[in-house]
PDB file of C-alpha atoms in Angstrom:
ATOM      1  CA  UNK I   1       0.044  21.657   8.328  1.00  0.00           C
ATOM      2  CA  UNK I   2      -3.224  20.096   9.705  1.00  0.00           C
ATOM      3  CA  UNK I   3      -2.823  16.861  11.849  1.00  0.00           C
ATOM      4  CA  UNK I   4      -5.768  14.716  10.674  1.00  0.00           C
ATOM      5  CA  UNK I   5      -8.647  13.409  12.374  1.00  0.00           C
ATOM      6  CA  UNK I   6      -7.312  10.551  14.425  1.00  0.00           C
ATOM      7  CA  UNK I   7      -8.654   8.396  16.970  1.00  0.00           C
ATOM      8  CA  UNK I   8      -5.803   8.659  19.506  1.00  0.00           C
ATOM      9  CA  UNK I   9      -6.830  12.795  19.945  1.00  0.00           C
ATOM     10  CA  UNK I  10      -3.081  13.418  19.278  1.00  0.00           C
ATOM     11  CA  UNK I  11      -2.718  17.054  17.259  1.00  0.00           C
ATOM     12  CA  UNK I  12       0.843  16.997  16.883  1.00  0.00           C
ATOM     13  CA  UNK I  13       1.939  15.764  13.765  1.00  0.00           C
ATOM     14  CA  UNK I  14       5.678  13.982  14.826  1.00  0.00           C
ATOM     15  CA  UNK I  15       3.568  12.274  17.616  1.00  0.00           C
ATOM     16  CA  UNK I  16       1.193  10.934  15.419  1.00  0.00           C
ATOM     17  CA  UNK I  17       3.203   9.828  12.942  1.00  0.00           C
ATOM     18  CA  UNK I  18       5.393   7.552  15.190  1.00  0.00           C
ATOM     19  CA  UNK I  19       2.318   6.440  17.042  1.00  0.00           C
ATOM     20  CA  UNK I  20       0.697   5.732  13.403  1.00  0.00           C
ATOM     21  CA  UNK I  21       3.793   3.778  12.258  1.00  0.00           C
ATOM     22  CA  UNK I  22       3.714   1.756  15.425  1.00  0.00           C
ATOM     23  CA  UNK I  23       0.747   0.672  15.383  1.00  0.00           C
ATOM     24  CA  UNK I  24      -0.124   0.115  12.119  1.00  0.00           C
ATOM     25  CA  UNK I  25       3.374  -2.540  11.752  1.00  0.00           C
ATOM     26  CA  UNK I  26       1.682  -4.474  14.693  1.00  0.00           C
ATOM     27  CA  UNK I  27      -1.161  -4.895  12.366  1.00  0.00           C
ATOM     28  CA  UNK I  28       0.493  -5.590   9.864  1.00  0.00           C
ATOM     29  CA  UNK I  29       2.340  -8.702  11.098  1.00  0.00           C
ATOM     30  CA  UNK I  30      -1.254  -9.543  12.777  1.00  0.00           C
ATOM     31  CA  UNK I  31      -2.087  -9.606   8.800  1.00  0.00           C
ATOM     32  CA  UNK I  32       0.300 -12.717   8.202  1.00  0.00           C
ATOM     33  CA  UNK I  33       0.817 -14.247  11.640  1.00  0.00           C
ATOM     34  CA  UNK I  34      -3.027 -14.457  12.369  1.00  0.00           C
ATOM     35  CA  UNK I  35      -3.669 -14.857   8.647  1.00  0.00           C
ATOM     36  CA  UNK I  36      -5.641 -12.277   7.970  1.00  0.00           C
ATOM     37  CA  UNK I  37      -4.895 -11.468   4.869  1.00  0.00           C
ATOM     38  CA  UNK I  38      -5.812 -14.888   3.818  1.00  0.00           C
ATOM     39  CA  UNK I  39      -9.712 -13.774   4.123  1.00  0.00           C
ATOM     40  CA  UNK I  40      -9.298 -10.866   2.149  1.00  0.00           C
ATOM     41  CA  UNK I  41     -10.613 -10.613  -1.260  1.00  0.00           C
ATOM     42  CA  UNK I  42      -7.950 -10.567  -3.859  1.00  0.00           C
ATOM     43  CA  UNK I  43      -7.591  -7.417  -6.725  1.00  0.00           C
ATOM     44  CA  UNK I  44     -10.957  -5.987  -5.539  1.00  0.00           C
ATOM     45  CA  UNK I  45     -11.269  -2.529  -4.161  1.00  0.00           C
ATOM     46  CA  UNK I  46     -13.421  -4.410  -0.929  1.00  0.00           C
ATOM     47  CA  UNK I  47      -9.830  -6.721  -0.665  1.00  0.00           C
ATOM     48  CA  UNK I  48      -8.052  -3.226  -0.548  1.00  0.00           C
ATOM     49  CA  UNK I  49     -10.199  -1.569   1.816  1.00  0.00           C
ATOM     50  CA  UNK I  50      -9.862  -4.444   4.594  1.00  0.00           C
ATOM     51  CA  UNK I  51      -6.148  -3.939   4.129  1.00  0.00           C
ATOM     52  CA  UNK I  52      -6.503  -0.455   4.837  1.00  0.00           C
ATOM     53  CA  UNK I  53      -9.371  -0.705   7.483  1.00  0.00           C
ATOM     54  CA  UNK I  54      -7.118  -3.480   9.404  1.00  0.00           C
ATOM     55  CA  UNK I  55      -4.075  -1.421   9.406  1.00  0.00           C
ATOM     56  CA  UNK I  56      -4.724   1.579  10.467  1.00  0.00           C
ATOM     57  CA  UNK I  57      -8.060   0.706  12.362  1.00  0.00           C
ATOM     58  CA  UNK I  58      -6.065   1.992  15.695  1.00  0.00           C
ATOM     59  CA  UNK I  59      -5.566   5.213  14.677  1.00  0.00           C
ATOM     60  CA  UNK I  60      -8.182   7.008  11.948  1.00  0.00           C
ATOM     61  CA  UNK I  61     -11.813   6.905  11.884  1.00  0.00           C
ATOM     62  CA  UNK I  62     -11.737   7.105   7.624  1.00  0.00           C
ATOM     63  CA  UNK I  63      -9.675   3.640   7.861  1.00  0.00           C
ATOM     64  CA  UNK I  64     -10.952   1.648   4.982  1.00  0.00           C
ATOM     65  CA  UNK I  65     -13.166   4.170   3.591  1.00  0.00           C
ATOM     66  CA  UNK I  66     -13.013   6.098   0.062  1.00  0.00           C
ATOM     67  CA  UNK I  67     -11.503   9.418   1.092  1.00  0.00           C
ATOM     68  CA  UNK I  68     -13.947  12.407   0.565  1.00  0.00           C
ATOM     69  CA  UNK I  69     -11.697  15.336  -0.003  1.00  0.00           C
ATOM     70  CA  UNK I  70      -9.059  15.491  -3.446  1.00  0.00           C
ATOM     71  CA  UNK I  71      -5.532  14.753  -2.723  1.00  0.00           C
ATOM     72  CA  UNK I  72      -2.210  15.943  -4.581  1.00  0.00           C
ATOM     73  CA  UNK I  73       1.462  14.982  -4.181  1.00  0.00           C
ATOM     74  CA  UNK I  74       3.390  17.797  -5.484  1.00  0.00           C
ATOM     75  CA  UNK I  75       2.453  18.528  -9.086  1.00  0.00           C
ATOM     76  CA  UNK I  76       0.767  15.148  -9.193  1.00  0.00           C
ATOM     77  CA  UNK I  77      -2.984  15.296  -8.466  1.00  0.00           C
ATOM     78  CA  UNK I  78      -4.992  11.870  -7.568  1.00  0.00           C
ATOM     79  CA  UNK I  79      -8.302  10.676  -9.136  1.00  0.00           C
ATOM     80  CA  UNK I  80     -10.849  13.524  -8.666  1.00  0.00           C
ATOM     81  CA  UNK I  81     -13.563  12.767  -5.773  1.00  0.00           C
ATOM     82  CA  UNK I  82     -16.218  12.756  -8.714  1.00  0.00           C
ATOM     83  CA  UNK I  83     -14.967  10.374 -10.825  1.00  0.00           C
ATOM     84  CA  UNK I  84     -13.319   7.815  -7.553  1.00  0.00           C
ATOM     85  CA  UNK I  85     -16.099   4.591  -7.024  1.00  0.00           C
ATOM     86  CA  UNK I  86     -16.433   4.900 -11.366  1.00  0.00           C
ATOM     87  CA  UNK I  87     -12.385   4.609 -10.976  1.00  0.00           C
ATOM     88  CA  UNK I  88     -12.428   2.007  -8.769  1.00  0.00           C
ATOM     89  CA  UNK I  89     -14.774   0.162 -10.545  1.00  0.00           C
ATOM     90  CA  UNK I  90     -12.944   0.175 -13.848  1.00  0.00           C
ATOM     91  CA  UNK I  91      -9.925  -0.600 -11.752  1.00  0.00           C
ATOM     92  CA  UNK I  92     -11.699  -3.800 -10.115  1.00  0.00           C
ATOM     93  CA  UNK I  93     -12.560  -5.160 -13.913  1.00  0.00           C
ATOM     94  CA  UNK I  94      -9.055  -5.105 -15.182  1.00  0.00           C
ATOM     95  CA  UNK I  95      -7.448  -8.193 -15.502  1.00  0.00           C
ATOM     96  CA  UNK I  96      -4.735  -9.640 -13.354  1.00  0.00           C
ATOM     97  CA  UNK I  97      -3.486 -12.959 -14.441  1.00  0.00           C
ATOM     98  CA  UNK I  98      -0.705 -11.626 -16.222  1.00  0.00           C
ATOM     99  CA  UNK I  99       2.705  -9.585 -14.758  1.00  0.00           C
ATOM    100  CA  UNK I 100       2.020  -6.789 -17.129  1.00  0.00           C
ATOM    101  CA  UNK I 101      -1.631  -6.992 -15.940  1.00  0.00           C
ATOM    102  CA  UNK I 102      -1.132  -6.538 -12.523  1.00  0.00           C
ATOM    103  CA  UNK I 103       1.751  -3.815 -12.738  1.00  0.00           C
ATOM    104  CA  UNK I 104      -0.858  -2.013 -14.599  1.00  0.00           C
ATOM    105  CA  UNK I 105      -3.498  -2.201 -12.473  1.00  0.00           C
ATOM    106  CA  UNK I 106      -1.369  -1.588  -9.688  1.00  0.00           C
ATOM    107  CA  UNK I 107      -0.018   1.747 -11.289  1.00  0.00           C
ATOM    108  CA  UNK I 108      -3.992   2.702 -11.810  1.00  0.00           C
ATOM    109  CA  UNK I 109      -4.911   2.107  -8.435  1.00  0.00           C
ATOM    110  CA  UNK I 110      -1.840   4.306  -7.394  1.00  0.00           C
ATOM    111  CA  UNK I 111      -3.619   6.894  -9.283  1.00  0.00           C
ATOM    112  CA  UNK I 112      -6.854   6.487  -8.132  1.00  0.00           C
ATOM    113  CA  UNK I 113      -5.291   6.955  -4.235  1.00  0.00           C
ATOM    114  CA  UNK I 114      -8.832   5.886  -2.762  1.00  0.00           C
ATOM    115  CA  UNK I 115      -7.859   6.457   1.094  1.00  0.00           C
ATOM    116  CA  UNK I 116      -7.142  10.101   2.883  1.00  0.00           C
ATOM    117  CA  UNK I 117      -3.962   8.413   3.871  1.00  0.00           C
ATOM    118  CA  UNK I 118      -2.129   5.266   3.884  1.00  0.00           C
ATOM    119  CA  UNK I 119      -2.264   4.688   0.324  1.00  0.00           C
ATOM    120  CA  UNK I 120       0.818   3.439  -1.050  1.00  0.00           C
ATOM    121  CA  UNK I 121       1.942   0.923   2.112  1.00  0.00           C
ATOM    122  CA  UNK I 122      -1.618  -0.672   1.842  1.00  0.00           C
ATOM    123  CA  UNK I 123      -1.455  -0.956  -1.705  1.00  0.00           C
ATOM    124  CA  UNK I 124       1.680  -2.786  -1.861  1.00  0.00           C
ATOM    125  CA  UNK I 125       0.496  -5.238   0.225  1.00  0.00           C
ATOM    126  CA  UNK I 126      -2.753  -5.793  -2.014  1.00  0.00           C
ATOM    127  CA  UNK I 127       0.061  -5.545  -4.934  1.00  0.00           C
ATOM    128  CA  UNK I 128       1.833  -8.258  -3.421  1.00  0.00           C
ATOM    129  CA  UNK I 129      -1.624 -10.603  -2.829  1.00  0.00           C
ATOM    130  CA  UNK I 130      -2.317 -10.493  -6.879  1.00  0.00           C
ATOM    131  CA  UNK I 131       0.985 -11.353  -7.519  1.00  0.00           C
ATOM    132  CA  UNK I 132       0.760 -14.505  -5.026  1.00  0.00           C
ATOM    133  CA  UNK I 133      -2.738 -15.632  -6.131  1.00  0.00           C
ATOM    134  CA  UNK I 134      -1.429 -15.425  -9.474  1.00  0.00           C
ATOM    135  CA  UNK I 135       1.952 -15.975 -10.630  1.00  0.00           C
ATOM    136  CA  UNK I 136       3.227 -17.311  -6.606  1.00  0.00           C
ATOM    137  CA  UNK I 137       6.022 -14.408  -6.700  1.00  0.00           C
ATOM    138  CA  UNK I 138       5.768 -11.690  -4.286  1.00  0.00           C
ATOM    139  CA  UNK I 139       7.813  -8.534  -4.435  1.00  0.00           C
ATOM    140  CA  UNK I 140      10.953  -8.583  -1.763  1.00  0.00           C
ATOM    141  CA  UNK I 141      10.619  -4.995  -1.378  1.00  0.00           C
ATOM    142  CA  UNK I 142      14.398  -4.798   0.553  1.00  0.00           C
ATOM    143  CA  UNK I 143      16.014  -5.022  -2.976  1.00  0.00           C
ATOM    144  CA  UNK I 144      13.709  -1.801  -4.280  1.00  0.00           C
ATOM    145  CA  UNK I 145      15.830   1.516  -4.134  1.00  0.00           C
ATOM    146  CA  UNK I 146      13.890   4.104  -2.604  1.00  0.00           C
ATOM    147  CA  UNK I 147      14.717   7.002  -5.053  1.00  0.00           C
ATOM    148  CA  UNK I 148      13.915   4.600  -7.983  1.00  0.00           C
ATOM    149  CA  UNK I 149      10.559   3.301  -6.527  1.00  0.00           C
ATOM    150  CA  UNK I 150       9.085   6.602  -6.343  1.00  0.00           C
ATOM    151  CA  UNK I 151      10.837   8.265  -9.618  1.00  0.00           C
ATOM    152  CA  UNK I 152       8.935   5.424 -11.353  1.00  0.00           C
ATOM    153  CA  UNK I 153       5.575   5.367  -9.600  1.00  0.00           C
ATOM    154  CA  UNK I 154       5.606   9.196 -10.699  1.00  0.00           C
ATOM    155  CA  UNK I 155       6.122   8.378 -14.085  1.00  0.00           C
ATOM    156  CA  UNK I 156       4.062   4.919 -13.803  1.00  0.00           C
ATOM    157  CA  UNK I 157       0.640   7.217 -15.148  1.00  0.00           C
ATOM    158  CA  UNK I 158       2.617   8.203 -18.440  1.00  0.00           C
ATOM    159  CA  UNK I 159       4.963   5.121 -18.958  1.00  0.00           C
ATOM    160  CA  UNK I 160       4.863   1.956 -16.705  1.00  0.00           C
ATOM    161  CA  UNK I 161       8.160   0.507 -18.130  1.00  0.00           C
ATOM    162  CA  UNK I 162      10.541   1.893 -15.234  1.00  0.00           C
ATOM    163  CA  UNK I 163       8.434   0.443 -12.449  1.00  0.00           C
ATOM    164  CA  UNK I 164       7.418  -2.692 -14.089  1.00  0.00           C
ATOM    165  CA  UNK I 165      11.306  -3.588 -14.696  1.00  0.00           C
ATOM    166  CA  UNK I 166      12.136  -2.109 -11.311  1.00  0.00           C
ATOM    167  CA  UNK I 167       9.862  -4.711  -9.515  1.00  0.00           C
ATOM    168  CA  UNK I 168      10.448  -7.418 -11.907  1.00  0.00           C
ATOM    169  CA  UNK I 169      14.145  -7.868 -10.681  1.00  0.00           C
ATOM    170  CA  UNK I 170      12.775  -7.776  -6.765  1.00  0.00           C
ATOM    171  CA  UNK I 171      10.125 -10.989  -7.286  1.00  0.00           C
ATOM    172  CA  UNK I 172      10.633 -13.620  -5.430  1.00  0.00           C
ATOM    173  CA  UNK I 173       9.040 -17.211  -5.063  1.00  0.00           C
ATOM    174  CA  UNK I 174       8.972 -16.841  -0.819  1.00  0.00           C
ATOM    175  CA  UNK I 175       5.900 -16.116  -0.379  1.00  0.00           C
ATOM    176  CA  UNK I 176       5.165 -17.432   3.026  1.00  0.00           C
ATOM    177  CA  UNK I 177       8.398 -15.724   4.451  1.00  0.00           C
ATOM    178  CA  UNK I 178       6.802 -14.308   7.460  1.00  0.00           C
ATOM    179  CA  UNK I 179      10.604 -12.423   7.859  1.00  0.00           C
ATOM    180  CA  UNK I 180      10.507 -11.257   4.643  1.00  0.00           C
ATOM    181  CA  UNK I 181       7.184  -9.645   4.767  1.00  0.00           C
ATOM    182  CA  UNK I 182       8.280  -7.996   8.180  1.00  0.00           C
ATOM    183  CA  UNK I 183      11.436  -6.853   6.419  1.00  0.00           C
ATOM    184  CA  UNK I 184       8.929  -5.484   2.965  1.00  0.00           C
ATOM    185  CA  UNK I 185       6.841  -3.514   5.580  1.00  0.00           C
ATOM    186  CA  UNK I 186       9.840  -1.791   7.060  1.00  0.00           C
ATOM    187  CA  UNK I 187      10.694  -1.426   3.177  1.00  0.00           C
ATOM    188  CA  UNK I 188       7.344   0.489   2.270  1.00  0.00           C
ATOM    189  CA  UNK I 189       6.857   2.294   5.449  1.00  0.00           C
ATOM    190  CA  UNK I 190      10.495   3.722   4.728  1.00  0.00           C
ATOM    191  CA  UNK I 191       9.722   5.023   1.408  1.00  0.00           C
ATOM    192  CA  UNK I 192       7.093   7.115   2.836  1.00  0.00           C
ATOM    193  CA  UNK I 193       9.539   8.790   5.770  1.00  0.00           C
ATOM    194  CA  UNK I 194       8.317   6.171   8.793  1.00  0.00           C
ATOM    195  CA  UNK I 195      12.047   4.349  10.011  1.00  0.00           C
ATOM    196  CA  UNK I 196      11.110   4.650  13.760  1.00  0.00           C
ATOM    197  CA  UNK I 197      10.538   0.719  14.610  1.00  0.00           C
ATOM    198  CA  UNK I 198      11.214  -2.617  13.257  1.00  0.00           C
ATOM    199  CA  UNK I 199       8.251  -4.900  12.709  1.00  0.00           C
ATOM    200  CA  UNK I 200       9.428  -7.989  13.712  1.00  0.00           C
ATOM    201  CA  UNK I 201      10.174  -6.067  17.084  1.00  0.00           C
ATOM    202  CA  UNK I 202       6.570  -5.009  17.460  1.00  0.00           C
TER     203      UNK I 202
END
């Protein structure tokens, strides 16, 4: 497997993983302790790209930039490269006042997978900033089963049912709980195989 392009000129993949997950969670609680995340655009593919760009600024040069290259995940493949900015647009006009509304255009920017990596952990986080702005719930991602999380975000493009009752049961009204974001991170970088270091450590 190919290590990718990284700024650190690491070219084993365990080493950059662990240096990745590291330094990205020390970003991440920059995001809520500096407030960041307060001057990022909310629902927008711009407000998703400064989540990306911010996190992982350390470590990839593509940080906050549409990927260039199609992706897969197993049998699952991602938005085509040709039809990506018209996705993203489309994505960007759907509306988000609404629960259903945001699940949904949650699930479509899951499928659209705009980034060469990093995708679903800065996601959630713009998931999580709709829901605030919105309906002041955020998702205490802690109470989210692993297995079930990703089970329904496969089947999300065909049914969004599973993932929208999933989350439903993990909103929460805390959603200035600097701990509990810490925690959520932990949460979503765990889903995708990082368990190395604890945020609020960082």
């Amino acid at each position: 497997m190919a290590v990718l392009e990284n700024l650190l000129g690491i070219d084993n993949q365990a080493e950059l993983a662990k240096a990745e997950e590291k330094l990205s969670k020390v970003r991440a609680k920059e995001l809520v302790e500096v407030g960041m995340i307060d001057a990022f655009e909310i629902g927008t593919f711009k407000g998703l790209s400064q989540i990306h760009g911010y996190l992982f600024q350390d470590i990839y040069p593509f940080a906050g930039q549409i990927r260039t290259v199609d992706l897969a995940k197993g049998q699952f493949r991602f938005a085509p490269i040709v039809y990506l900015k018209q996705a993203l647009s489309q994505i960007e006009k759907m509306p988000q006042k609404e629960y259903d509304d945001i699940i949904g255009k949650y699930v479509e920017m899951n499928v659209a997978h705009p980034f060469r990596e990093g995708n679903g952990r800065a996601t959630r986080i713009w998931f999580d900033q709709i829901l605030k702005a919105n309906l002041q719930k955020v998702v205490d991602w802690n109470l989210v089963d692993k297995d079930e999380y990703l089970t329904a975000m496969i089947l999300s493009p065909v049914s969004d049912l599973q993932i929208k009752e999933l989350l439903k049961g993990a909103l929460t009204d805390k959603i200035n709980d600097h701990e509990m974001f810490f925690k959520g991170i932990d949460a979503s970088y765990y889903y995708e195989g990082y368990t190395e270091f604890k945020t609020s450590d960082l």
